[in-house]
Amino acid sequence: MSDWDIAIKRGVEHNVPRVFKVLREHPYLEDLARKVREGKLEVLSNLDYYIEMTMKSVERIGGKAYFAENAEQAREIVGKIVGSGKRVVMGKSMVAYETGIRKYLQSIGNEVWETDLGELLIQLADEPPSHIIAPAVHMTRERIRELLKEKLGVDPGDKHEDIVKVAREFLRQKFLTADIGITGANAVAADAGSIVLVENEGNIRMSSVVPPVHISITGVEKILPNLEYAIYEALVQAAYAGLYPPTYINVTSGPSSTGDVEQKRVSPAHGPKEFHLILVDNGRRKANEDPVLREALLCIRCGRCHFHCPVYRALDGKWGDPPYSGPMGAMWSGVVYNDYKPALLCSHAGNCREVCPMKINIPKVLEYLKSKYFMMKAGTRER
Amino acid sequence: MIDEDQLNFIKKNLMKYLMEDYLPFPVNKSVCHEWANGLNIRKGGATIIYTGCSYQLAELGKKFDEVLPTLSKFKGVEKFSSFLKVFYKPKDTRSYKILRNIASILKSSNVDFGYLYEDEPYSGTILLEMGMMDEFKEYAKKLVQLFDSYGVKRIITVDPHTHYTLYRIKEMNSSSWNVEIVNYFELIKNVKVKGEGTFVFHDSCLYSRFLGMRNSIREVIKNSGIVLKEDEMVTGKETSMCCGGPLAPINKEISDKIARNRAEALKSVHNKVLLACPFCYANLSPYVEAYDFAEVVSGE
């Protein structure tokens, strides 16, 4: 068996029964998932309105909001906020990867560290992620041990716990001395201007609270009508990812603040003095106009479809354009990179549709992208 | 991972063969209908059994997938097609036995049906599964016209790919194609068929997840006396995996790896695998002891 086969087998054996168990023990999660789908559809049916509402809400609570049409604009915005010569810590963000933020910030003279353990391993190995929430799922612990030995000069040994300890010790100093924290957002509440982040490691809390500046970069499809729905999204994402209850759910509404002096709310307090939200389009609004592709925008990035997909499991984690891998990645390669070729590898097993919390008919979307590929090759009309 | 020459070759030739002969390969048409010789099934009629040539062509399709990478690089290969259409008759006796058994069970259950014999067309499932939707729609029109010309009102399918393809054609022509599509499992669910032995069942993705037949097929199997071993991680609706077949024309290597993975998982539950799809059999049988449901049961 190849390293991939060993790693994915272990990943599936750990993840799949755990998600079934979570859903059996907490049946209300399926109701929440239905609500999240409704909320997302509400936003997508009036996307520009909700983008504007979100940006106004962020400004109202003391943050700054930006809209980036494409990856280049996103990099420019982040570059202006960060500048150069800074230490930046990043909480895992697929949109930051999509828009090339880490490498761009490094190229203009910043020290940048991924702080999600999987993402740090990816950074150290200089490899693309192989799973949407478990970016280093393709690495066995044996490989990780060798990687940490080589890159950090410390042999963590073979135990999972000791590997995590070495990473924790390495990152601690980076958190405490960082100038900027960059995160994504699992959900954005249009009414409140809040972002919601769900995590287990604690690295997102550190990235979003310790440095004096917090930047959140995310796709416009992450907007939900209100904070109630945004928090539901975090719960659902954690459950279908198999990590329920999540260790942490973070709600960030603008820069840090206090109301302790005569109940007047003032900012900053102990946390960041600046909060910036960058909403990225990069093909999403165009996809939203297409009734079939719109479905892809409902994805909440739980990564459950990957583990149930025979093609993803047989391949080596390189199905789709990074960071978008697996069945959802084959859809998202079409949305943000106009790359329809990954869809051709769908064998329409249909497991992805069965396990998707948003009930996205992924095989149908991929069938549609396949047809777009053939039409494009034939030089016929663009649908 | 995806060879564009190969895709272009498939796209160009597949449609040509289908539009000329209602078959995806240049092969003598008798391979599709010889299974019915001597069964005295009438030709045509309002209700027909429709094989879509799936069982008969599954093994040939697998061989075709193996040579595709070479064929697609070989210019002028198309010239041999008219020769092959006359002389190439790769008879698959196993598939004939399965089809004859299905027809026999249906007959003994008093289901009245005809057959189109040499006029029976291939369903076009490969166009649908590869996502060549414009071509699929064009070919589907031709199919509908053919069935209409025979006055067909009810089609009995025998495999999941043909059934799903017809289901999609009906969905596309909901207002104009008034035909009932029924699978043989649905017709024998209240009929006593006899089977024995213990197996693990490999679900067809289409039957299980696209056509909603997962439980009803299991009922038919269990009612026959066959014992099925189950494992939530291997045979569950969300966990049972594809045999790899649909990917073979795109990438044979990945298709084979999926088949090997699936076979290993099935073997962890039981060494004998039961299935109900000719393509699943073609892909899994090199790696595991596999049987089609219709070859291990008989009508009572």
PDB file of C-alpha atoms in Angstrom, chain B residues 20 41 91 100 130 132 135 142 145 166 168 208 222-223 233 236 252:
ATOM      1  CA  GLU B  20     -25.240   4.419 -37.437  1.00  0.00           C
ATOM      2  CA  ILE B  41     -40.481 -14.297 -27.146  1.00  0.00           C
ATOM      3  CA  LYS B  91     -20.405 -14.018 -27.692  1.00  0.00           C
ATOM      4  CA  ARG B 100     -32.422 -16.153 -20.290  1.00  0.00           C
ATOM      5  CA  MET B 130     -19.268  10.704 -19.460  1.00  0.00           C
ATOM      6  CA  MET B 132     -21.613  14.291 -23.122  1.00  0.00           C
ATOM      7  CA  GLU B 135     -24.835  14.035 -27.684  1.00  0.00           C
ATOM      8  CA  LYS B 142     -33.453   8.648 -31.781  1.00  0.00           C
ATOM      9  CA  GLN B 145     -38.503   7.550 -31.995  1.00  0.00           C
ATOM     10  CA  LEU B 166     -34.256   5.552 -19.607  1.00  0.00           C
ATOM     11  CA  ARG B 168     -33.300  10.329 -17.461  1.00  0.00           C
ATOM     12  CA  SER B 208     -29.051   2.016  -4.473  1.00  0.00           C
ATOM     13  CA  LYS B 222     -33.612 -12.380   1.072  1.00  0.00           C
ATOM     14  CA  ASN B 223     -37.008 -13.783   0.050  1.00  0.00           C
ATOM     15  CA  MET B 233     -18.859   0.513   6.859  1.00  0.00           C
ATOM     16  CA  GLY B 236     -24.340   0.865   4.034  1.00  0.00           C
ATOM     17  CA  LYS B 252      -8.434   2.729 -16.630  1.00  0.00           C
TER      18      LYS B 252
END
